[in-house]
PDB file of C-alpha atoms and ligand atoms in Angstrom:
ATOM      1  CA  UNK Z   1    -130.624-137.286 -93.688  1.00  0.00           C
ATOM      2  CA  UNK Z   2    -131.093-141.315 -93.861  1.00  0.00           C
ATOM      3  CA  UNK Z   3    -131.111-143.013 -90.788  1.00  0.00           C
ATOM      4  CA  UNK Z   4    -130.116-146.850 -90.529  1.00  0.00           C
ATOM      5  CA  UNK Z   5    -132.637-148.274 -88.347  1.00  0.00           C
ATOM      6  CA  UNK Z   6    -132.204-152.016 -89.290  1.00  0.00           C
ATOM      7  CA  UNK Z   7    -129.485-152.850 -89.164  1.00  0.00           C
ATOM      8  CA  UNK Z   8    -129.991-152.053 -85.229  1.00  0.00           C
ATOM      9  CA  UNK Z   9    -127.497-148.884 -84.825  1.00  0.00           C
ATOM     10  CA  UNK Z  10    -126.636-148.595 -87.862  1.00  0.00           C
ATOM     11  CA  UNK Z  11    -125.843-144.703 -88.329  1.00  0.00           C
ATOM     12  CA  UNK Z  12    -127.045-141.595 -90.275  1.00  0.00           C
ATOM     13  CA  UNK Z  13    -126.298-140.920 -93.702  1.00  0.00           C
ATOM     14  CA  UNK Z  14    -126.632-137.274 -94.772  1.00  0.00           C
ATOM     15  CA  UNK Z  15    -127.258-137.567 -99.167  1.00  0.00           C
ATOM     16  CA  UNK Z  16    -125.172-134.563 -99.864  1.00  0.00           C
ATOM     17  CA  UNK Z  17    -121.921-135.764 -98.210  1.00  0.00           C
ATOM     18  CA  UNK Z  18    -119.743-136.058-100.929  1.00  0.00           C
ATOM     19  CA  UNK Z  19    -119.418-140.108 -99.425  1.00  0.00           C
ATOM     20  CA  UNK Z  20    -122.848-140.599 -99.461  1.00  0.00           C
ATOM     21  CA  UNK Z  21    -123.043-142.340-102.882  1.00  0.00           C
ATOM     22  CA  UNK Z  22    -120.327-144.498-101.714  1.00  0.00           C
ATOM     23  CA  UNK Z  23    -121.864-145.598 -98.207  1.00  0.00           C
ATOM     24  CA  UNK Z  24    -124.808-146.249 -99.995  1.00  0.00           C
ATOM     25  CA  UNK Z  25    -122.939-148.898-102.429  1.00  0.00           C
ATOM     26  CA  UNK Z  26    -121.923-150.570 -99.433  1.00  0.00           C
ATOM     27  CA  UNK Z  27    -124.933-150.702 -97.567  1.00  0.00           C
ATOM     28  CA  UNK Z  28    -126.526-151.790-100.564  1.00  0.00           C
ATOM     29  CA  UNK Z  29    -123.818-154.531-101.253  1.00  0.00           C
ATOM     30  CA  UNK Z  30    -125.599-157.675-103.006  1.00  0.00           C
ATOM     31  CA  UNK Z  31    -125.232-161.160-100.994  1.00  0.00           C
ATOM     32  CA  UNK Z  32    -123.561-162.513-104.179  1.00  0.00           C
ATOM     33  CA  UNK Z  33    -122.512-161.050-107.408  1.00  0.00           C
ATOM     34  CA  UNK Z  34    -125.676-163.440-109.056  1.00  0.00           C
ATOM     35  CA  UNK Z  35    -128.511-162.018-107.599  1.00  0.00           C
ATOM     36  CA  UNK Z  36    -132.010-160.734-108.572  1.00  0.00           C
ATOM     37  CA  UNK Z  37    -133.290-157.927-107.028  1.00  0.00           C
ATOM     38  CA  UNK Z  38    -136.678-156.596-107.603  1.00  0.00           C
ATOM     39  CA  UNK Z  39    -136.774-152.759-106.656  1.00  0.00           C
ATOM     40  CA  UNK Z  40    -139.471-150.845-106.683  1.00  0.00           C
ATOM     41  CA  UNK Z  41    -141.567-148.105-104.799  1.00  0.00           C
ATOM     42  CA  UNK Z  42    -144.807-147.941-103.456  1.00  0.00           C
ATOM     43  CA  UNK Z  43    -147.411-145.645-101.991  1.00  0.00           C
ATOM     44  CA  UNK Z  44    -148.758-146.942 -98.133  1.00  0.00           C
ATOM     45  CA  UNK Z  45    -151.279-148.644 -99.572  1.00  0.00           C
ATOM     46  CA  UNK Z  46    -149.092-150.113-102.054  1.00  0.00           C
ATOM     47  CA  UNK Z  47    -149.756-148.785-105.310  1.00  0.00           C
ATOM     48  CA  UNK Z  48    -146.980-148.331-107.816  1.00  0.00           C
ATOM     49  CA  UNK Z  49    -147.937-144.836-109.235  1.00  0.00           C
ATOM     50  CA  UNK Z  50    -148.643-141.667-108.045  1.00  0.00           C
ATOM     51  CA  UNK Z  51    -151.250-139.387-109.938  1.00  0.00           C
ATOM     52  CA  UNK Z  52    -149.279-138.801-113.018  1.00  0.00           C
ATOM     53  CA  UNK Z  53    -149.979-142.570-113.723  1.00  0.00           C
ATOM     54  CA  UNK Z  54    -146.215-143.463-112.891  1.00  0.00           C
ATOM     55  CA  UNK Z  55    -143.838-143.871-110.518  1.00  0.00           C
ATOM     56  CA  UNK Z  56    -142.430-140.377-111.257  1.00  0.00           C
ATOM     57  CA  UNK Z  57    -144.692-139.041-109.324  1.00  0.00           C
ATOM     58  CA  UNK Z  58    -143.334-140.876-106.223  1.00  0.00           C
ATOM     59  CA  UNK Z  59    -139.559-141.197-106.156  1.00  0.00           C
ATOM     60  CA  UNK Z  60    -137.411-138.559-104.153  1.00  0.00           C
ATOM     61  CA  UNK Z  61    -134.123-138.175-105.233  1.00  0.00           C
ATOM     62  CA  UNK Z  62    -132.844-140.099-102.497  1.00  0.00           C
ATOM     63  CA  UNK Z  63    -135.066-143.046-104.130  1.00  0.00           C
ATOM     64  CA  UNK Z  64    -133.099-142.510-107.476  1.00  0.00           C
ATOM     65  CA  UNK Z  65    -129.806-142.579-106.268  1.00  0.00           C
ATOM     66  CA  UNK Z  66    -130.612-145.920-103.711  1.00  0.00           C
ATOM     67  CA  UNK Z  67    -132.038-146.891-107.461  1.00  0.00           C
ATOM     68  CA  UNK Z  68    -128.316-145.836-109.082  1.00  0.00           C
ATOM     69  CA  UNK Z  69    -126.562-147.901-106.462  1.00  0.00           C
ATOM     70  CA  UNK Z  70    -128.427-151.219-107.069  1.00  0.00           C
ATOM     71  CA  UNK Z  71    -128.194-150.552-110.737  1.00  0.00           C
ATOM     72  CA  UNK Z  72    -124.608-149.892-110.033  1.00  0.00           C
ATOM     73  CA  UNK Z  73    -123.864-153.535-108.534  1.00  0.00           C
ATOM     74  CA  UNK Z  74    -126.224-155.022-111.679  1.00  0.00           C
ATOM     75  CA  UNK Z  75    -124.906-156.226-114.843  1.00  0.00           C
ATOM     76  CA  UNK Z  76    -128.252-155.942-116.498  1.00  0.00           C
ATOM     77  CA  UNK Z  77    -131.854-153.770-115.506  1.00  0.00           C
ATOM     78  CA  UNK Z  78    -135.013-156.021-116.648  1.00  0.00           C
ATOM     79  CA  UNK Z  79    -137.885-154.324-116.968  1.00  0.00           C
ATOM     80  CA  UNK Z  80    -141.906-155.115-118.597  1.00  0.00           C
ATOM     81  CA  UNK Z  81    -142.571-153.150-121.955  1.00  0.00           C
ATOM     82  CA  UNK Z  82    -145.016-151.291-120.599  1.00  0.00           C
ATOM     83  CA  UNK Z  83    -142.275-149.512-118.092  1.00  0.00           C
ATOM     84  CA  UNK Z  84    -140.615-148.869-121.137  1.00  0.00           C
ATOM     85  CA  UNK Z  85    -143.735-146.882-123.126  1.00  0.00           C
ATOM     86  CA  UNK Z  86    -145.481-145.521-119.947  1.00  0.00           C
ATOM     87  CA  UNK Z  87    -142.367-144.169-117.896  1.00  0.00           C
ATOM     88  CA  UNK Z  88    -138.980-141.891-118.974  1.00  0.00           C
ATOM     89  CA  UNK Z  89    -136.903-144.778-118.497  1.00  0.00           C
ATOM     90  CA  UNK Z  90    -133.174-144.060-119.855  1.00  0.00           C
ATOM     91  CA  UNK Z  91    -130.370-146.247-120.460  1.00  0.00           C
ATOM     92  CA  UNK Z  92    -128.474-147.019-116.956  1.00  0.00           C
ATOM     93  CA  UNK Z  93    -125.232-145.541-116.848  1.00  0.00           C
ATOM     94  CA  UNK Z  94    -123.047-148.703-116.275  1.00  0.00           C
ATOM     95  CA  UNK Z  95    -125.292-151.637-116.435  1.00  0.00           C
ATOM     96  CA  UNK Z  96    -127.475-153.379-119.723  1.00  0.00           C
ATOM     97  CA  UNK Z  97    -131.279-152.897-120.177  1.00  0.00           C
ATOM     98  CA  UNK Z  98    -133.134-156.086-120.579  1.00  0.00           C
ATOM     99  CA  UNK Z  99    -136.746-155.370-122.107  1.00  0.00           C
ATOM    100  CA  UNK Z 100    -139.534-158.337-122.161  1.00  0.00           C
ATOM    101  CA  UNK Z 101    -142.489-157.662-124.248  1.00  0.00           C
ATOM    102  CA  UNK Z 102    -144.027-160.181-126.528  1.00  0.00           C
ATOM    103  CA  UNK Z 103    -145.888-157.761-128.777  1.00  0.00           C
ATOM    104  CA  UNK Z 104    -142.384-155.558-129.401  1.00  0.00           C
ATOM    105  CA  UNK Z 105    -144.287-152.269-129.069  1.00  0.00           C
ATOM    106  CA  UNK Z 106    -141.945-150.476-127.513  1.00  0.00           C
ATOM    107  CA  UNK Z 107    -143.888-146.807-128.833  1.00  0.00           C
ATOM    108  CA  UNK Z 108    -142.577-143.735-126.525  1.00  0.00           C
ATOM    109  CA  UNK Z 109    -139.340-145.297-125.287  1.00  0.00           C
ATOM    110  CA  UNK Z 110    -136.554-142.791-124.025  1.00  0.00           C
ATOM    111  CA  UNK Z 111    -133.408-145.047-125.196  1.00  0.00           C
ATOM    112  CA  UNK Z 112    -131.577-143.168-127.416  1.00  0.00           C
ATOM    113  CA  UNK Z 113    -128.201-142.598-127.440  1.00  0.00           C
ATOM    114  CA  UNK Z 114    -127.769-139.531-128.237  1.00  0.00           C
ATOM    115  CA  UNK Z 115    -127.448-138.129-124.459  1.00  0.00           C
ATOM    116  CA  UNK Z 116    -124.210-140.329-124.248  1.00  0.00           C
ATOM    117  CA  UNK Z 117    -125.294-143.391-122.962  1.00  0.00           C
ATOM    118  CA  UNK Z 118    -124.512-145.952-125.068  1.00  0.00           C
ATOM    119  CA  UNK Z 119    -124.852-149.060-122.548  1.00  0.00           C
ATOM    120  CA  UNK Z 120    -126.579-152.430-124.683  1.00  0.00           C
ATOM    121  CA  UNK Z 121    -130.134-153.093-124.689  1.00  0.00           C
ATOM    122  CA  UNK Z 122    -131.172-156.573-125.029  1.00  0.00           C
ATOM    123  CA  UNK Z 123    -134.971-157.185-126.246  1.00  0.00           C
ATOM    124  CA  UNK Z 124    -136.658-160.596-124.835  1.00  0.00           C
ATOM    125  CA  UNK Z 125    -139.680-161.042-127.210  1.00  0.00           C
ATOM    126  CA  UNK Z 126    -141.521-163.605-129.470  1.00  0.00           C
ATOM    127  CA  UNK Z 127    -141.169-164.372-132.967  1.00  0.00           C
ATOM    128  CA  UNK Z 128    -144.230-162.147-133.457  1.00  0.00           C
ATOM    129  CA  UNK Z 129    -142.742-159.383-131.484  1.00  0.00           C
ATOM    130  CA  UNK Z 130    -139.025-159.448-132.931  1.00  0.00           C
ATOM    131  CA  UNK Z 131    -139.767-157.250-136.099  1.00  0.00           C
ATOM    132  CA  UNK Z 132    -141.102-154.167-134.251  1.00  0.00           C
ATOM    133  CA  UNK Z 133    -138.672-154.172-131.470  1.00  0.00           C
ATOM    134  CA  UNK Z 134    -135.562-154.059-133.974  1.00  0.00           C
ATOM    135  CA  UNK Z 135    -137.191-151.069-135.765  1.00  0.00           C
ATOM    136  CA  UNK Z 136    -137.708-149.571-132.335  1.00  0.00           C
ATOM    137  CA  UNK Z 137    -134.646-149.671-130.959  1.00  0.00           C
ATOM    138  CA  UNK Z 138    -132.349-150.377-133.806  1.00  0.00           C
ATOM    139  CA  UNK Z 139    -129.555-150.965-131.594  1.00  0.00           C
ATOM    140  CA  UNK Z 140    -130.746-153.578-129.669  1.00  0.00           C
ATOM    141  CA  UNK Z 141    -129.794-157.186-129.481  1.00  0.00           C
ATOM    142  CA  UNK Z 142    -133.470-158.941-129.906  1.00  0.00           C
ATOM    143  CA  UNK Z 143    -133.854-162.547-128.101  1.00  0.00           C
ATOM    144  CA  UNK Z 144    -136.577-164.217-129.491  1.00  0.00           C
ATOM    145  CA  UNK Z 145    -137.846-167.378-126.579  1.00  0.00           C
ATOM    146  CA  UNK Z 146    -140.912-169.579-126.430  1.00  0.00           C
ATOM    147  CA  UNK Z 147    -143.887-168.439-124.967  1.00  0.00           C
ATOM    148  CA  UNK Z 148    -145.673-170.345-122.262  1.00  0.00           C
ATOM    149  CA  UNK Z 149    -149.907-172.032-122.424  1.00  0.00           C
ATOM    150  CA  UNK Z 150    -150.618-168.228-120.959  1.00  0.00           C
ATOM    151  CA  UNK Z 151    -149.014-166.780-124.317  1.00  0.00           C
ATOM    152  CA  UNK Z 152    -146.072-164.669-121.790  1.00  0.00           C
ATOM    153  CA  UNK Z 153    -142.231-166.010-122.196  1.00  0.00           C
ATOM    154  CA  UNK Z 154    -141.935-167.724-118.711  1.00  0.00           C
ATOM    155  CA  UNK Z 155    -140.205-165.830-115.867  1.00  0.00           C
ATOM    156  CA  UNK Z 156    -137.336-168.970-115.473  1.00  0.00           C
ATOM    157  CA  UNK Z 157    -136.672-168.283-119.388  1.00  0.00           C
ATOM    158  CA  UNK Z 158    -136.258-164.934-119.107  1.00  0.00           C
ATOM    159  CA  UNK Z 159    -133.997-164.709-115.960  1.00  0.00           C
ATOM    160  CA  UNK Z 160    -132.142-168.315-118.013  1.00  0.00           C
ATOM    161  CA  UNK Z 161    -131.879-166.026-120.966  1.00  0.00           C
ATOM    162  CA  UNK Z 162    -129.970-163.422-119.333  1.00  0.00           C
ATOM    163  CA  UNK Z 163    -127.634-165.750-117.246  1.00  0.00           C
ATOM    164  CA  UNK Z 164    -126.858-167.650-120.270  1.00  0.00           C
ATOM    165  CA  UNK Z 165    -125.278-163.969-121.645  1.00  0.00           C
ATOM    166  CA  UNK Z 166    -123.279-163.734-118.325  1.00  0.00           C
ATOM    167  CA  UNK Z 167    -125.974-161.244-116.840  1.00  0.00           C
ATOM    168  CA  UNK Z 168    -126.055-162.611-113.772  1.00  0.00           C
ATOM    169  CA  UNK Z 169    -126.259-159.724-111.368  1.00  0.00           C
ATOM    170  CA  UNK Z 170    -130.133-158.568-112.363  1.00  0.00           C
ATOM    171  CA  UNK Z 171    -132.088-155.426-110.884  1.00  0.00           C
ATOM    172  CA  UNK Z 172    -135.546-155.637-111.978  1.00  0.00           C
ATOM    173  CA  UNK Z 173    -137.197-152.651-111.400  1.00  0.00           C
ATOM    174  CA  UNK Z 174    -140.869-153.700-112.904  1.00  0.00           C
ATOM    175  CA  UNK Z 175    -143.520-152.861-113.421  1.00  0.00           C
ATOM    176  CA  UNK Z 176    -145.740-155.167-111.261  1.00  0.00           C
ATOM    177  CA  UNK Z 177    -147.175-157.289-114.162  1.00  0.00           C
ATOM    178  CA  UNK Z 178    -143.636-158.690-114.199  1.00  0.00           C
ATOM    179  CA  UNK Z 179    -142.367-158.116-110.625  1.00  0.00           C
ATOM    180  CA  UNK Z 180    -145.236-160.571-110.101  1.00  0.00           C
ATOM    181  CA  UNK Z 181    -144.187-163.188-112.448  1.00  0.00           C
ATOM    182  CA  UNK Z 182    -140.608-163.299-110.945  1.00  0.00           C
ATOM    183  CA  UNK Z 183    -142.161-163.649-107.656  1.00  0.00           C
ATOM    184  CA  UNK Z 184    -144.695-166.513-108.562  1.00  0.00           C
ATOM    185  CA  UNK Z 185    -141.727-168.138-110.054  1.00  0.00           C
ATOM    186  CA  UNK Z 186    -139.574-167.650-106.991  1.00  0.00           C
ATOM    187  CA  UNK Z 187    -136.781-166.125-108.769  1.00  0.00           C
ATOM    188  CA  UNK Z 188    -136.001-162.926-106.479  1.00  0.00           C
ATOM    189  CA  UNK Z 189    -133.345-163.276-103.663  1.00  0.00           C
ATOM    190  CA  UNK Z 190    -134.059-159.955-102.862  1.00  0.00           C
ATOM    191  CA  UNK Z 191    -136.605-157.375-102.837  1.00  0.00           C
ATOM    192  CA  UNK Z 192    -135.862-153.722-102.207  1.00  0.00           C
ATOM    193  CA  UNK Z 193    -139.067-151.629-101.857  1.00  0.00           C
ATOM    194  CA  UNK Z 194    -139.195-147.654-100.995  1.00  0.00           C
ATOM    195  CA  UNK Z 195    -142.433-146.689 -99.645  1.00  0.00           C
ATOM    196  CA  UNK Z 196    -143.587-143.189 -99.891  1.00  0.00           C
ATOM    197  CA  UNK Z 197    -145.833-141.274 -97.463  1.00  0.00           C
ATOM    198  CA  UNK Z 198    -148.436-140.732 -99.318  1.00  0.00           C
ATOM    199  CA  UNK Z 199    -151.567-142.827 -99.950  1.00  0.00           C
ATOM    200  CA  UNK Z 200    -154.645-143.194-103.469  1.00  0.00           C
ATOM    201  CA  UNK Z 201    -153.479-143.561-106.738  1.00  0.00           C
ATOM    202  CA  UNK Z 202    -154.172-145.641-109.655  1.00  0.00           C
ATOM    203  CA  UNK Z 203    -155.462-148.819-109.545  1.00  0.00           C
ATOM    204  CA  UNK Z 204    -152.085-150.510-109.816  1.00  0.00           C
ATOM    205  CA  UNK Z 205    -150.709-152.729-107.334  1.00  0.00           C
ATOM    206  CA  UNK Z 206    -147.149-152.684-106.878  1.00  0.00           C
ATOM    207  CA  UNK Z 207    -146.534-156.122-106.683  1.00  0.00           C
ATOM    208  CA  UNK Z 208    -149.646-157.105-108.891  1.00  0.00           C
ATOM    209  CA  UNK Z 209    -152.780-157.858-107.731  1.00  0.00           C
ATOM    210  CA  UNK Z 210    -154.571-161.186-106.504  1.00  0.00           C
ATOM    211  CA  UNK Z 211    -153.996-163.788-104.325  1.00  0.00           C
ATOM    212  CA  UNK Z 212    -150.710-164.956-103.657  1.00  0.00           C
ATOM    213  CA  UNK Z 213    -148.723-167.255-101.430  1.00  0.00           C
ATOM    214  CA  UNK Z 214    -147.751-166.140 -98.026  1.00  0.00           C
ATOM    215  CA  UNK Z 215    -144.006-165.205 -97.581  1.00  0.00           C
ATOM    216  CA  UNK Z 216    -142.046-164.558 -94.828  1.00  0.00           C
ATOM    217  CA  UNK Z 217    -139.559-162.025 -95.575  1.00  0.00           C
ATOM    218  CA  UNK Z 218    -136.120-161.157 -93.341  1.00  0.00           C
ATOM    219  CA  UNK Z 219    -135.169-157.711 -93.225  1.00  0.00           C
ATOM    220  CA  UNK Z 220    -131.574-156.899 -94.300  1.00  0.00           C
ATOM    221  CA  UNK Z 221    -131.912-153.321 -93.829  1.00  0.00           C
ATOM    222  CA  UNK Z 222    -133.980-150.204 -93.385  1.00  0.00           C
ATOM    223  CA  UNK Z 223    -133.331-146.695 -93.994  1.00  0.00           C
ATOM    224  CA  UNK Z 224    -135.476-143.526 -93.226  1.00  0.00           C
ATOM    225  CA  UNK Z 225    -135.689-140.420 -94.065  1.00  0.00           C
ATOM    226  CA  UNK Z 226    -136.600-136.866 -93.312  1.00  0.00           C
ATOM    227  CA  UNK Z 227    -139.915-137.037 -94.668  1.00  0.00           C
ATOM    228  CA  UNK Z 228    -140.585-140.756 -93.813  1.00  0.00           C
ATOM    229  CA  UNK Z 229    -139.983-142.018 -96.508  1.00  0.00           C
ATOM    230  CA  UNK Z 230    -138.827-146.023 -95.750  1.00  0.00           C
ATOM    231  CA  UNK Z 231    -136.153-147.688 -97.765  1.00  0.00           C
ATOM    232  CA  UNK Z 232    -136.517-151.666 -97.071  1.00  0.00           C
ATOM    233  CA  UNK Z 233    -134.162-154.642 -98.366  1.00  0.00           C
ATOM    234  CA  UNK Z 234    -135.821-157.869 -97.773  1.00  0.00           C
ATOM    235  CA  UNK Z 235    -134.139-160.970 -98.092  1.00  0.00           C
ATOM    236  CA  UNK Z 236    -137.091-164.181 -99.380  1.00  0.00           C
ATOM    237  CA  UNK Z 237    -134.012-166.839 -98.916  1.00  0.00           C
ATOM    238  CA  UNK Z 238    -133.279-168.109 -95.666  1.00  0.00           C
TER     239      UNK Z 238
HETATM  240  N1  NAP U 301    -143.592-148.095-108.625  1.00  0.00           N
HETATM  241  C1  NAP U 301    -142.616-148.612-109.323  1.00  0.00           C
HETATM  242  O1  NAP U 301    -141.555-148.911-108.794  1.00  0.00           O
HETATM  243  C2  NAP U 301    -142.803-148.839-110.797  1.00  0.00           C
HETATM  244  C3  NAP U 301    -141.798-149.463-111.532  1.00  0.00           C
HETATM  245  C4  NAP U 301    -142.005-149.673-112.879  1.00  0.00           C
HETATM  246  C5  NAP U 301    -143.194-149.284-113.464  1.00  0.00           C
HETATM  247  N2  NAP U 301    -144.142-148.667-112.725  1.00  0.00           N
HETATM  248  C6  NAP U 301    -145.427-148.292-113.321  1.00  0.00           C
HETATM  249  O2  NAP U 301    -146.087-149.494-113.580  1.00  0.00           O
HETATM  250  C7  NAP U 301    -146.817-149.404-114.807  1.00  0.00           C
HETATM  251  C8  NAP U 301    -146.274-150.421-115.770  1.00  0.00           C
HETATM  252  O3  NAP U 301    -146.272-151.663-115.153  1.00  0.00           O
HETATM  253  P1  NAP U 301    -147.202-152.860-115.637  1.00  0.00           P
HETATM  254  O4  NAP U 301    -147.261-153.815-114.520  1.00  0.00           O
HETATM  255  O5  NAP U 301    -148.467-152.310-116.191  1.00  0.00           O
HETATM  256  O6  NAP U 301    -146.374-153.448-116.846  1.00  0.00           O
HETATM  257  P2  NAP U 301    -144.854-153.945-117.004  1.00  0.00           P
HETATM  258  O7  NAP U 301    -144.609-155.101-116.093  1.00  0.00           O
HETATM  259  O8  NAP U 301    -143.923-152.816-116.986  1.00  0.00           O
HETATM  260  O9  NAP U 301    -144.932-154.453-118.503  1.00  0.00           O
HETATM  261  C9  NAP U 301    -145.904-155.378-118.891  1.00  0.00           C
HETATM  262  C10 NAP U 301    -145.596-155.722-120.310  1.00  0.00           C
HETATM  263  O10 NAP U 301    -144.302-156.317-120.365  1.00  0.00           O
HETATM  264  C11 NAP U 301    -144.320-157.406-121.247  1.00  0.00           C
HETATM  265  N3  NAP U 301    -144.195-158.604-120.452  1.00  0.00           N
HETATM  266  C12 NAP U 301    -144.297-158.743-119.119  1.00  0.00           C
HETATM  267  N4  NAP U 301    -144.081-160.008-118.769  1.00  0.00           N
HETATM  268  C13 NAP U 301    -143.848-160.673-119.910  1.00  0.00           C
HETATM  269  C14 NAP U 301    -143.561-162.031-120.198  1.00  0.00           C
HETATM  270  N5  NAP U 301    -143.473-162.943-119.231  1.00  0.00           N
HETATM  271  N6  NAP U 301    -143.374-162.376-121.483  1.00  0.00           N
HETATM  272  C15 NAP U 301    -143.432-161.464-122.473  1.00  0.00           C
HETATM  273  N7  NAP U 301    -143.705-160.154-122.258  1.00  0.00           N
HETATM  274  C16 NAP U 301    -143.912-159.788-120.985  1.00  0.00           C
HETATM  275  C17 NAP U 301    -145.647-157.353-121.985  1.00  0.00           C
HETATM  276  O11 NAP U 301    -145.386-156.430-123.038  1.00  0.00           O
HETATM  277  P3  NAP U 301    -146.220-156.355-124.400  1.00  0.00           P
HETATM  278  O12 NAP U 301    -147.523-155.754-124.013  1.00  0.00           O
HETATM  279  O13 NAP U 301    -145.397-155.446-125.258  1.00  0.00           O
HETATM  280  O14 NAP U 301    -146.322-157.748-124.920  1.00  0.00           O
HETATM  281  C18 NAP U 301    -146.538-156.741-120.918  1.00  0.00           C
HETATM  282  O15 NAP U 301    -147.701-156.125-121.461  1.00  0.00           O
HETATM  283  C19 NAP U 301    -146.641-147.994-115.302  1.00  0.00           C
HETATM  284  O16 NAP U 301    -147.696-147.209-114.809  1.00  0.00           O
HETATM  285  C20 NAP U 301    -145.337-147.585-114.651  1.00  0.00           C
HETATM  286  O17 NAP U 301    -145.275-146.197-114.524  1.00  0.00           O
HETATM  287  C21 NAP U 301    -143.982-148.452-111.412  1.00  0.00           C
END
């Protein structure tokens, strides 16, 4: 069962209604069709794998189908190579993958199309990168962009880049290396963060490590569930 604490009175949800999937698309309605949200889930003391070294190890399958439902409302997932080579990351169903990696190593990915999926991935890499993502995943369309003084394709490029190919409803779902970079850039409306009861892990903060600037945050909404697991959207604009 999913309660709806914020908004205040906001009802129970039980997952294996056959409605469920459908309340949830509403609940999880974007503000606009162009959007980025960044959604991701964390242990208590905010780490962004469990002891498997992923985030396998912490989702619920209530956190994979919240996860469907923003993906469902996307145009395009964007995720950080290493996602892509550390995690069993699949085509979405419905929406494009967007992959950023500069070095094109994309060694272990899960994207084949032979289960049926057949949605379009789109590679954002360098000109040094290009080569080894095209053997990788033959399929994909490869993007080559600029890279910045810090040798990484800047996070304005990359969000311009898929805007530019009408991919204007984005769900980044990581890792934190980029969920950082969007955030230091201010480019997410929206972030969407499932925390797990559960605390240790690897050393791998789920929004990235270091200092950063202090943001206020409004909360759209916030689920619960059985176990206590919390489902937060957070809006960072006004
Ligand atoms: N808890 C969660 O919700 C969640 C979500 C996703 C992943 N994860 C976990 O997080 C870990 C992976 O995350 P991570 O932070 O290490 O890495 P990541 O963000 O997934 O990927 C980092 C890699 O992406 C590429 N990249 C990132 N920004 C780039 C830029 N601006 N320009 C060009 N390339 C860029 C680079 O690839 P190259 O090295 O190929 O150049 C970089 O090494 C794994 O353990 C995974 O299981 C957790």
């Amino acid at each position: 069962m999913l309660r709806r604490v914020v908004p205040v009175g906001g009802g129970e949800l039980d997952i294996e209604h056959p409605d469920a999937r459908r309340t949830l698309l509403d609940w999880y309605a974007p503000h606009s069709p162009e959007h980025v949200r960044l959604t991701l889930v964390s242990t208590l003391d905010g780490r962004a794998a469990g002891g498997d070294g992923t985030s396998e190890s912490l989702t619920s399958r209530t956190d994979r189908m919240v996860l469907g439902v923003i993906r469902q409302h996307a145009d395009v997932v964007l995720v950080g190579a290493e996602t892509v080579r550390r995690e069993s990351l699949r085509r979405p169903r419905r929406a494009a993958l967007a992959i950023v990696t500069t070095s094109g190593d994309l060694r272990g990915h899960r994207l084949s199309t032979a289960e049926g999926r057949t949605s379009p991935v789109l590679v954002l890499t360098t000109a040094a990168g290009a080569d080894r993502a095209a053997d990788a995943v033959p399929d994909a369309a490869i993007e080559t962009l600029t890279t910045g003084p810090d040798g990484r394709i800047p996070a304005t490029a990359i969000i311009a880049a898929l805007r530019a190919r009408g991919l204007v409803g984005i769900a980044a779902e990581g890792g934190p290396a980029l969920a950082a970079q969007l955030l230091a850039a201010d480019l997410v409306d929206e972030l969407c963060l499932t925390v797990v009861p559960r605390l240790g892990g690897p050393d791998l903060p789920v929004l990235g490590g270091g200092a950063a600037p202090v943001t206020p945050l409004t909360a759209r909404q916030l689920l619960v569930d059985d176990a206590g697991a919390q489902y937060g959207r957070w809006s960072l604009r006004p």
